Each structure stands twice: as C-alpha cells, then as structure tokens.
PDB file of C-alpha atoms in Angstrom:
ATOM      1  CA  MET A   1      11.671  21.182  -1.832  1.00 45.00           C
ATOM      2  CA  THR A   2      11.865  23.640  -4.689  1.00 46.00           C
ATOM      3  CA  GLU A   3      10.259  21.553  -7.449  1.00 65.00           C
ATOM      4  CA  VAL A   4       6.513  21.230  -7.746  1.00 78.00           C
ATOM      5  CA  ILE A   5       5.015  17.761  -7.606  1.00 92.00           C
ATOM      6  CA  SER A   6       1.730  17.528  -9.465  1.00 95.00           C
ATOM      7  CA  PRO A   7      -0.906  14.845  -8.828  1.00 96.00           C
ATOM      8  CA  GLU A   8      -0.049  13.392 -12.239  1.00 96.00           C
ATOM      9  CA  ASN A   9       3.617  13.199 -11.186  1.00 95.00           C
ATOM     10  CA  ILE A  10       2.534  11.263  -8.101  1.00 97.00           C
ATOM     11  CA  SER A  11       0.627   8.722 -10.194  1.00 97.00           C
ATOM     12  CA  GLY A  12       3.659   8.207 -12.405  1.00 96.00           C
ATOM     13  CA  PHE A  13       5.945   7.892  -9.381  1.00 96.00           C
ATOM     14  CA  VAL A  14       3.615   5.294  -7.844  1.00 97.00           C
ATOM     15  CA  VAL A  15       3.670   3.210 -11.027  1.00 96.00           C
ATOM     16  CA  GLY A  16       7.391   2.763 -10.447  1.00 94.00           C
ATOM     17  CA  GLU A  17       7.729   2.884  -6.683  1.00 95.00           C
ATOM     18  CA  GLY A  18       4.341   2.232  -5.026  1.00 96.00           C
ATOM     19  CA  CYS A  19       2.744  -0.976  -3.787  1.00 97.00           C
ATOM     20  CA  PHE A  20      -0.888  -1.821  -3.044  1.00 97.00           C
ATOM     21  CA  TYR A  21      -1.061  -4.852  -0.788  1.00 96.00           C
ATOM     22  CA  VAL A  22      -3.171  -6.554   1.878  1.00 95.00           C
ATOM     23  CA  GLU A  23      -1.951  -8.006   5.139  1.00 89.00           C
ATOM     24  CA  PHE A  24      -3.976 -11.226   5.167  1.00 86.00           C
ATOM     25  CA  GLY A  25      -3.372 -13.969   7.670  1.00 78.00           C
ATOM     26  CA  LYS A  26      -4.225 -15.768  10.874  1.00 78.00           C
ATOM     27  CA  ASP A  27      -4.753 -13.557  13.885  1.00 70.00           C
ATOM     28  CA  VAL A  28      -6.771 -14.693  16.904  1.00 75.00           C
ATOM     29  CA  LYS A  29      -7.744 -11.104  17.751  1.00 76.00           C
ATOM     30  CA  TYR A  30     -10.271 -11.063  14.895  1.00 67.00           C
ATOM     31  CA  LYS A  31     -13.754 -12.554  14.699  1.00 73.00           C
ATOM     32  CA  LEU A  32     -12.882 -15.154  12.056  1.00 75.00           C
ATOM     33  CA  GLN A  33      -9.273 -15.281  13.270  1.00 74.00           C
ATOM     34  CA  THR A  34      -8.079 -13.690  10.039  1.00 82.00           C
ATOM     35  CA  ARG A  35      -6.616 -10.213   9.690  1.00 83.00           C
ATOM     36  CA  VAL A  36      -7.499  -8.271   6.548  1.00 89.00           C
ATOM     37  CA  ARG A  37      -5.652  -4.949   6.370  1.00 92.00           C
ATOM     38  CA  PRO A  38      -5.348  -3.168   3.023  1.00 96.00           C
ATOM     39  CA  SER A  39      -2.270  -0.940   2.846  1.00 97.00           C
ATOM     40  CA  PHE A  40      -0.355   1.189   0.397  1.00 98.00           C
ATOM     41  CA  ILE A  41       3.361   2.001   0.584  1.00 97.00           C
ATOM     42  CA  ILE A  42       6.086   3.815  -1.242  1.00 97.00           C
ATOM     43  CA  GLU A  43       9.627   3.101  -0.064  1.00 95.00           C
ATOM     44  CA  VAL A  44      12.640   5.069  -1.308  1.00 94.00           C
ATOM     45  CA  VAL A  45      16.137   5.984  -0.192  1.00 91.00           C
ATOM     46  CA  GLU A  46      16.323   8.638   2.500  1.00 91.00           C
ATOM     47  CA  ASP A  47      17.464  11.254  -0.047  1.00 92.00           C
ATOM     48  CA  ASP A  48      13.867  11.386  -1.336  1.00 94.00           C
ATOM     49  CA  LEU A  49      12.240  12.064   2.037  1.00 95.00           C
ATOM     50  CA  SER A  50      10.960  15.427   0.763  1.00 95.00           C
ATOM     51  CA  VAL A  51       9.199  13.654  -2.118  1.00 96.00           C
ATOM     52  CA  LEU A  52       7.310  11.378   0.282  1.00 97.00           C
ATOM     53  CA  ASN A  53       6.379  14.315   2.507  1.00 96.00           C
ATOM     54  CA  ALA A  54       5.015  16.170  -0.527  1.00 96.00           C
ATOM     55  CA  ILE A  55       3.016  13.101  -1.596  1.00 97.00           C
ATOM     56  CA  LYS A  56       1.577  12.772   1.908  1.00 97.00           C
ATOM     57  CA  GLU A  57       0.577  16.438   1.876  1.00 96.00           C
ATOM     58  CA  ILE A  58      -1.032  16.281  -1.567  1.00 96.00           C
ATOM     59  CA  ILE A  59      -2.960  13.040  -0.948  1.00 97.00           C
ATOM     60  CA  GLY A  60      -3.838  14.234   2.541  1.00 97.00           C
ATOM     61  CA  CYS A  61      -3.247  11.105   4.592  1.00 98.00           C
ATOM     62  CA  GLY A  62      -0.756   8.492   5.679  1.00 98.00           C
ATOM     63  CA  THR A  63       2.509   8.459   7.585  1.00 98.00           C
ATOM     64  CA  VAL A  64       6.128   8.966   6.554  1.00 97.00           C
ATOM     65  CA  TYR A  65       8.772   7.233   8.635  1.00 95.00           C
ATOM     66  CA  ASN A  66      12.321   5.848   8.603  1.00 90.00           C
ATOM     67  CA  VAL A  67      12.701   2.162   7.820  1.00 87.00           C
ATOM     68  CA  ASP A  68      14.914   0.412  10.342  1.00 75.00           C
ATOM     69  CA  TYR A  69      16.792  -2.470   8.776  1.00 67.00           C
ATOM     70  CA  GLY A  70      19.649  -2.016  11.249  1.00 64.00           C
ATOM     71  CA  ARG A  71      19.218  -5.464  12.713  1.00 58.00           C
ATOM     72  CA  TYR A  72      20.169  -7.039   9.374  1.00 56.00           C
ATOM     73  CA  GLU A  73      23.951  -7.042   9.148  1.00 60.00           C
ATOM     74  CA  ALA A  74      23.907  -8.050   5.479  1.00 64.00           C
ATOM     75  CA  TYR A  75      22.507  -4.652   4.538  1.00 63.00           C
ATOM     76  CA  GLN A  76      25.515  -2.926   6.059  1.00 64.00           C
ATOM     77  CA  THR A  77      28.017  -5.116   4.202  1.00 68.00           C
ATOM     78  CA  LYS A  78      26.154  -4.455   0.932  1.00 71.00           C
ATOM     79  CA  LYS A  79      26.375  -0.685   1.476  1.00 71.00           C
ATOM     80  CA  TRP A  80      22.625  -0.417   1.909  1.00 75.00           C
ATOM     81  CA  LYS A  81      21.353   3.139   2.111  1.00 79.00           C
ATOM     82  CA  LYS A  82      18.805   4.238   4.682  1.00 83.00           C
ATOM     83  CA  HIS A  83      15.218   4.141   3.444  1.00 88.00           C
ATOM     84  CA  VAL A  84      12.048   6.058   4.229  1.00 93.00           C
ATOM     85  CA  ARG A  85       8.494   4.876   3.722  1.00 96.00           C
ATOM     86  CA  TYR A  86       5.120   6.476   3.102  1.00 98.00           C
ATOM     87  CA  LYS A  87       2.312   4.211   4.293  1.00 98.00           C
ATOM     88  CA  VAL A  88      -1.466   4.427   4.328  1.00 98.00           C
ATOM     89  CA  SER A  89      -3.221   1.624   6.227  1.00 97.00           C
ATOM     90  CA  ASN A  90      -6.195   3.334   7.858  1.00 97.00           C
ATOM     91  CA  ILE A  91      -9.257   2.018   5.996  1.00 97.00           C
ATOM     92  CA  THR A  92     -11.092   5.345   6.274  1.00 97.00           C
ATOM     93  CA  GLU A  93      -8.139   7.256   4.820  1.00 98.00           C
ATOM     94  CA  ILE A  94      -7.740   4.634   2.097  1.00 98.00           C
ATOM     95  CA  SER A  95     -11.407   4.828   1.098  1.00 98.00           C
ATOM     96  CA  THR A  96     -11.930   8.589   1.396  1.00 98.00           C
ATOM     97  CA  LYS A  97      -8.561   9.951   0.232  1.00 98.00           C
ATOM     98  CA  LEU A  98      -6.251   7.394  -1.378  1.00 98.00           C
ATOM     99  CA  VAL A  99      -8.749   5.592  -3.627  1.00 98.00           C
ATOM    100  CA  PRO A 100     -10.425   8.816  -4.835  1.00 98.00           C
ATOM    101  CA  PHE A 101      -6.985  10.280  -5.569  1.00 98.00           C
ATOM    102  CA  PHE A 102      -6.045   7.421  -7.905  1.00 98.00           C
ATOM    103  CA  GLU A 103      -9.509   7.407  -9.460  1.00 98.00           C
ATOM    104  CA  LYS A 104      -9.017  11.082 -10.330  1.00 98.00           C
ATOM    105  CA  TYR A 105      -5.342  10.704 -11.347  1.00 98.00           C
ATOM    106  CA  PRO A 106      -5.220   7.223 -12.908  1.00 97.00           C
ATOM    107  CA  LEU A 107      -2.341   4.816 -12.831  1.00 97.00           C
ATOM    108  CA  PHE A 108      -1.395   2.634 -15.805  1.00 96.00           C
ATOM    109  CA  GLY A 109       0.030  -0.786 -16.587  1.00 94.00           C
ATOM    110  CA  LYS A 110       0.173  -3.464 -13.941  1.00 95.00           C
ATOM    111  CA  LYS A 111      -0.069  -0.868 -11.164  1.00 96.00           C
ATOM    112  CA  LEU A 112      -3.536   0.024 -12.488  1.00 97.00           C
ATOM    113  CA  ARG A 113      -4.526  -3.653 -12.390  1.00 97.00           C
ATOM    114  CA  ALA A 114      -3.210  -3.912  -8.821  1.00 97.00           C
ATOM    115  CA  PHE A 115      -5.158  -0.799  -7.830  1.00 98.00           C
ATOM    116  CA  GLU A 116      -8.384  -2.153  -9.338  1.00 98.00           C
ATOM    117  CA  VAL A 117      -8.127  -5.380  -7.307  1.00 97.00           C
ATOM    118  CA  PHE A 118      -7.066  -3.410  -4.205  1.00 98.00           C
ATOM    119  CA  ARG A 119     -10.107  -1.147  -4.579  1.00 98.00           C
ATOM    120  CA  LEU A 120     -12.425  -4.204  -4.684  1.00 97.00           C
ATOM    121  CA  ILE A 121     -10.867  -5.532  -1.472  1.00 97.00           C
ATOM    122  CA  VAL A 122     -11.209  -2.139   0.224  1.00 98.00           C
ATOM    123  CA  GLN A 123     -14.905  -2.016  -0.710  1.00 97.00           C
ATOM    124  CA  LYS A 124     -15.477  -5.516   0.686  1.00 96.00           C
ATOM    125  CA  VAL A 125     -13.824  -4.492   3.962  1.00 94.00           C
ATOM    126  CA  LEU A 126     -15.976  -1.348   4.095  1.00 96.00           C
ATOM    127  CA  ASP A 127     -19.034  -3.551   3.484  1.00 96.00           C
ATOM    128  CA  LYS A 128     -17.882  -5.749   6.420  1.00 93.00           C
ATOM    129  CA  LYS A 129     -17.565  -8.821   4.165  1.00 92.00           C
ATOM    130  CA  HIS A 130     -14.373  -9.775   5.998  1.00 88.00           C
ATOM    131  CA  LEU A 131     -16.564 -10.568   9.023  1.00 86.00           C
ATOM    132  CA  GLU A 132     -18.453 -13.338   7.156  1.00 88.00           C
ATOM    133  CA  GLU A 133     -17.072 -16.736   6.093  1.00 90.00           C
ATOM    134  CA  GLU A 134     -18.185 -16.351   2.463  1.00 94.00           C
ATOM    135  CA  GLY A 135     -16.945 -12.777   2.247  1.00 91.00           C
ATOM    136  CA  LEU A 136     -13.586 -13.794   3.667  1.00 89.00           C
ATOM    137  CA  LYS A 137     -13.280 -16.469   0.960  1.00 93.00           C
ATOM    138  CA  GLU A 138     -14.024 -13.852  -1.715  1.00 96.00           C
ATOM    139  CA  ILE A 139     -11.423 -11.515  -0.229  1.00 93.00           C
ATOM    140  CA  SER A 140      -8.894 -14.360  -0.064  1.00 92.00           C
ATOM    141  CA  LYS A 141      -9.297 -14.957  -3.820  1.00 96.00           C
ATOM    142  CA  LEU A 142      -8.869 -11.238  -4.501  1.00 96.00           C
ATOM    143  CA  VAL A 143      -5.757 -11.133  -2.302  1.00 94.00           C
ATOM    144  CA  ASP A 144      -4.332 -14.006  -4.362  1.00 94.00           C
ATOM    145  CA  GLN A 145      -5.080 -12.010  -7.534  1.00 95.00           C
ATOM    146  CA  LEU A 146      -3.402  -8.940  -6.059  1.00 96.00           C
ATOM    147  CA  HIS A 147      -0.293 -10.977  -5.174  1.00 93.00           C
ATOM    148  CA  ALA A 148      -0.177 -12.363  -8.724  1.00 94.00           C
ATOM    149  CA  VAL A 149      -0.418  -8.876 -10.245  1.00 94.00           C
ATOM    150  CA  ASN A 150       2.233  -7.502  -7.873  1.00 92.00           C
ATOM    151  CA  LYS A 151       4.578 -10.419  -8.490  1.00 87.00           C
ATOM    152  CA  ARG A 152       4.097 -11.240 -12.152  1.00 74.00           C
ATOM    153  CA  GLY A 153       1.903  -8.523 -13.626  1.00 61.00           C
ATOM    154  CA  VAL A 154      -0.874 -11.044 -14.340  1.00 57.00           C
TER     155      VAL A 154
END
C-alpha cells in the first residue's frame, strides 16, 4: 500500500464502514446461560484488503480474514464481490487497544453514540457484571440501546 493511513483517517473510515456490536443470547456454556461478547468489525470488498491490514497494524489488534458467503447462491447471481473483514472480539484487546484508540481519535455522529454505549458494555463485562443477574439486565438494556443506534441512529 503506497498511501499513508492516519489514525484520523481510520476514525473517518469507521464512521462509514465500521460496526460496534454485542453478541448477546442464550448459551448454556455460560454461568447465567447468556453469552455477552462485545465485538467490532469492518467489512469491505476484497479490493480493500490492504486497508484492513493497515488498520489492524495501526490499532494493534484484531484479525483480518476472508468472508465466505459461498454457500448462498443468491450472492453469485447478484454478482456479489468477495469481502474481507477486520474483527476485534477479544475483550482484553478491545479494552486495552480498540477503546483507547477511539478515545484518542474520536468518531462522530451515530457511530460515536454507538461507541459510547459499546464502551459502557465493555466496562461492565470487565467488571464481571455479566456474571450477575442484575448486571446482565443492565447489559441487556444497553445492548438494546446499541441495536437502536446501529439500526436507526437513535
């Protein structure tokens, strides 16, 4: 990649292409039978693989991989292009690298609102609130807020 990607460029790119979300649902493997997994992704067409690799290097965490939608025939008939994804789901990496990055290089608009709710959820997970009934209820409400911001910009 010949162009230089600055941290500010990354924040702007994330406003358009990034997603803060939480996998939240029933899972018998967990103490309260509910999985709470904060994650962050950027998904783009394969042509921008070098951009995702640069973002991963600058933020210092996460994984870049090919998205396999091959099992969905409709994508092929619609001339779907191959995609790549940058994902951060490790709670330690999220709390020590991803969150500080976006605190230092702020987002704006609804992506900032999503990040603020996401950051609250991450802190509750770090504080082990997801292992208590009351804490899980609080996280559930925050997850609902995050979904509303991601979907409607509320």
